[in-house]
């Protein structure tokens, strides 16, 4: 008779990977499709990670509402076209 396989209660490394991928997303770094899939799959199965993701969404939403985005200068479009035109010419 074989002994039952005990579930590993500590998902430390898996949760660390989720946090690493989240940090990359927040910082605007590229994330691989494999990491995106892992993030989705792990977060939907892991209550603590899902709670952390929800907290981050709430925090980001709060920041977007409270922290004003800098205004785009009215001359930005023209200055970009002038620089591109100077490089192309």
PDB file of C-alpha atoms in Angstrom:
ATOM      1  CA  UNK A   1       0.000   0.000   0.000  1.00  0.00           C
ATOM      2  CA  UNK A   2       1.375   3.401  -0.900  1.00  0.00           C
ATOM      3  CA  UNK A   3       1.245   6.385   1.403  1.00  0.00           C
ATOM      4  CA  UNK A   4      -0.915   9.314   0.309  1.00  0.00           C
ATOM      5  CA  UNK A   5       0.947  12.188  -1.257  1.00  0.00           C
ATOM      6  CA  UNK A   6       0.758  15.227   0.987  1.00  0.00           C
ATOM      7  CA  UNK A   7      -0.072  18.525  -0.623  1.00  0.00           C
ATOM      8  CA  UNK A   8       2.656  21.117  -0.289  1.00  0.00           C
ATOM      9  CA  UNK A   9       1.155  23.929   1.779  1.00  0.00           C
ATOM     10  CA  UNK A  10       3.904  26.403   0.891  1.00  0.00           C
ATOM     11  CA  UNK A  11       3.665  27.773  -2.647  1.00  0.00           C
ATOM     12  CA  UNK A  12       6.482  30.235  -1.916  1.00  0.00           C
ATOM     13  CA  UNK A  13       8.421  29.994  -5.178  1.00  0.00           C
ATOM     14  CA  UNK A  14       5.225  30.000  -7.260  1.00  0.00           C
ATOM     15  CA  UNK A  15       3.912  33.082  -5.485  1.00  0.00           C
ATOM     16  CA  UNK A  16       7.315  34.720  -5.841  1.00  0.00           C
ATOM     17  CA  UNK A  17       7.094  34.224  -9.601  1.00  0.00           C
ATOM     18  CA  UNK A  18       3.655  35.859  -9.619  1.00  0.00           C
ATOM     19  CA  UNK A  19       5.035  38.839  -7.726  1.00  0.00           C
ATOM     20  CA  UNK A  20       8.002  39.087 -10.102  1.00  0.00           C
ATOM     21  CA  UNK A  21       5.713  39.091 -13.147  1.00  0.00           C
ATOM     22  CA  UNK A  22       3.417  41.668 -11.508  1.00  0.00           C
ATOM     23  CA  UNK A  23       6.408  43.889 -10.763  1.00  0.00           C
ATOM     24  CA  UNK A  24       7.514  43.618 -14.400  1.00  0.00           C
ATOM     25  CA  UNK A  25       4.042  44.600 -15.600  1.00  0.00           C
ATOM     26  CA  UNK A  26       3.857  47.544 -13.207  1.00  0.00           C
ATOM     27  CA  UNK A  27       7.286  48.765 -14.318  1.00  0.00           C
ATOM     28  CA  UNK A  28       6.325  48.451 -17.981  1.00  0.00           C
ATOM     29  CA  UNK A  29       8.847  45.712 -18.705  1.00  0.00           C
ATOM     30  CA  UNK A  30       8.041  43.115 -21.349  1.00  0.00           C
ATOM     31  CA  UNK A  31       6.517  39.866 -20.078  1.00  0.00           C
ATOM     32  CA  UNK A  32       6.645  36.580 -21.971  1.00  0.00           C
ATOM     33  CA  UNK A  33       3.463  34.821 -23.036  1.00  0.00           C
ATOM     34  CA  UNK A  34       4.488  31.945 -20.755  1.00  0.00           C
ATOM     35  CA  UNK A  35       4.698  34.320 -17.775  1.00  0.00           C
ATOM     36  CA  UNK A  36       1.324  35.842 -18.670  1.00  0.00           C
ATOM     37  CA  UNK A  37      -0.264  32.376 -18.790  1.00  0.00           C
ATOM     38  CA  UNK A  38       1.408  31.397 -15.534  1.00  0.00           C
ATOM     39  CA  UNK A  39       0.222  34.587 -13.852  1.00  0.00           C
ATOM     40  CA  UNK A  40      -3.355  33.983 -14.948  1.00  0.00           C
ATOM     41  CA  UNK A  41      -3.385  30.277 -14.073  1.00  0.00           C
ATOM     42  CA  UNK A  42      -1.662  30.642 -10.718  1.00  0.00           C
ATOM     43  CA  UNK A  43      -3.615  33.700  -9.619  1.00  0.00           C
ATOM     44  CA  UNK A  44      -6.956  32.053 -10.330  1.00  0.00           C
ATOM     45  CA  UNK A  45      -5.938  28.986  -8.289  1.00  0.00           C
ATOM     46  CA  UNK A  46      -4.110  30.693  -5.420  1.00  0.00           C
ATOM     47  CA  UNK A  47      -6.267  32.751  -3.081  1.00  0.00           C
ATOM     48  CA  UNK A  48      -3.431  34.827  -1.543  1.00  0.00           C
ATOM     49  CA  UNK A  49      -2.078  35.755  -4.989  1.00  0.00           C
ATOM     50  CA  UNK A  50      -5.541  36.585  -6.282  1.00  0.00           C
ATOM     51  CA  UNK A  51      -6.112  38.819  -3.247  1.00  0.00           C
ATOM     52  CA  UNK A  52      -2.770  40.547  -3.897  1.00  0.00           C
ATOM     53  CA  UNK A  53      -3.678  41.138  -7.546  1.00  0.00           C
ATOM     54  CA  UNK A  54      -7.033  42.627  -6.546  1.00  0.00           C
ATOM     55  CA  UNK A  55      -5.282  44.883  -4.034  1.00  0.00           C
ATOM     56  CA  UNK A  56      -2.863  46.049  -6.727  1.00  0.00           C
ATOM     57  CA  UNK A  57      -5.749  46.768  -9.117  1.00  0.00           C
ATOM     58  CA  UNK A  58      -7.486  48.813  -6.443  1.00  0.00           C
ATOM     59  CA  UNK A  59      -4.273  50.687  -5.682  1.00  0.00           C
ATOM     60  CA  UNK A  60      -3.590  51.426  -9.353  1.00  0.00           C
ATOM     61  CA  UNK A  61      -7.178  52.601  -9.812  1.00  0.00           C
ATOM     62  CA  UNK A  62      -6.774  54.850  -6.765  1.00  0.00           C
ATOM     63  CA  UNK A  63      -3.573  56.323  -8.171  1.00  0.00           C
ATOM     64  CA  UNK A  64      -5.158  56.977 -11.559  1.00  0.00           C
ATOM     65  CA  UNK A  65      -7.998  58.852  -9.868  1.00  0.00           C
ATOM     66  CA  UNK A  66      -5.870  60.844  -7.418  1.00  0.00           C
ATOM     67  CA  UNK A  67      -2.618  61.547  -9.241  1.00  0.00           C
ATOM     68  CA  UNK A  68      -3.054  63.871 -12.186  1.00  0.00           C
ATOM     69  CA  UNK A  69      -1.368  62.945 -15.436  1.00  0.00           C
ATOM     70  CA  UNK A  70       0.905  65.634 -16.813  1.00  0.00           C
ATOM     71  CA  UNK A  71      -0.665  67.624 -19.616  1.00  0.00           C
ATOM     72  CA  UNK A  72       0.638  67.040 -23.110  1.00  0.00           C
ATOM     73  CA  UNK A  73       2.214  70.191 -24.517  1.00  0.00           C
ATOM     74  CA  UNK A  74       0.239  71.649 -27.410  1.00  0.00           C
ATOM     75  CA  UNK A  75       3.382  71.724 -29.556  1.00  0.00           C
ATOM     76  CA  UNK A  76       4.334  68.075 -29.002  1.00  0.00           C
ATOM     77  CA  UNK A  77       2.787  66.835 -32.249  1.00  0.00           C
ATOM     78  CA  UNK A  78       4.582  69.472 -34.329  1.00  0.00           C
ATOM     79  CA  UNK A  79       7.933  68.932 -32.606  1.00  0.00           C
ATOM     80  CA  UNK A  80       7.747  65.158 -33.223  1.00  0.00           C
ATOM     81  CA  UNK A  81       6.909  65.714 -36.891  1.00  0.00           C
ATOM     82  CA  UNK A  82       9.760  68.217 -37.202  1.00  0.00           C
ATOM     83  CA  UNK A  83      12.257  65.750 -35.701  1.00  0.00           C
ATOM     84  CA  UNK A  84      11.040  62.860 -37.828  1.00  0.00           C
ATOM     85  CA  UNK A  85      11.127  65.073 -40.902  1.00  0.00           C
ATOM     86  CA  UNK A  86      14.681  66.172 -40.076  1.00  0.00           C
ATOM     87  CA  UNK A  87      15.796  62.543 -39.748  1.00  0.00           C
ATOM     88  CA  UNK A  88      14.017  61.430 -42.926  1.00  0.00           C
ATOM     89  CA  UNK A  89      15.241  64.338 -45.034  1.00  0.00           C
TER      90      UNK A  89
END
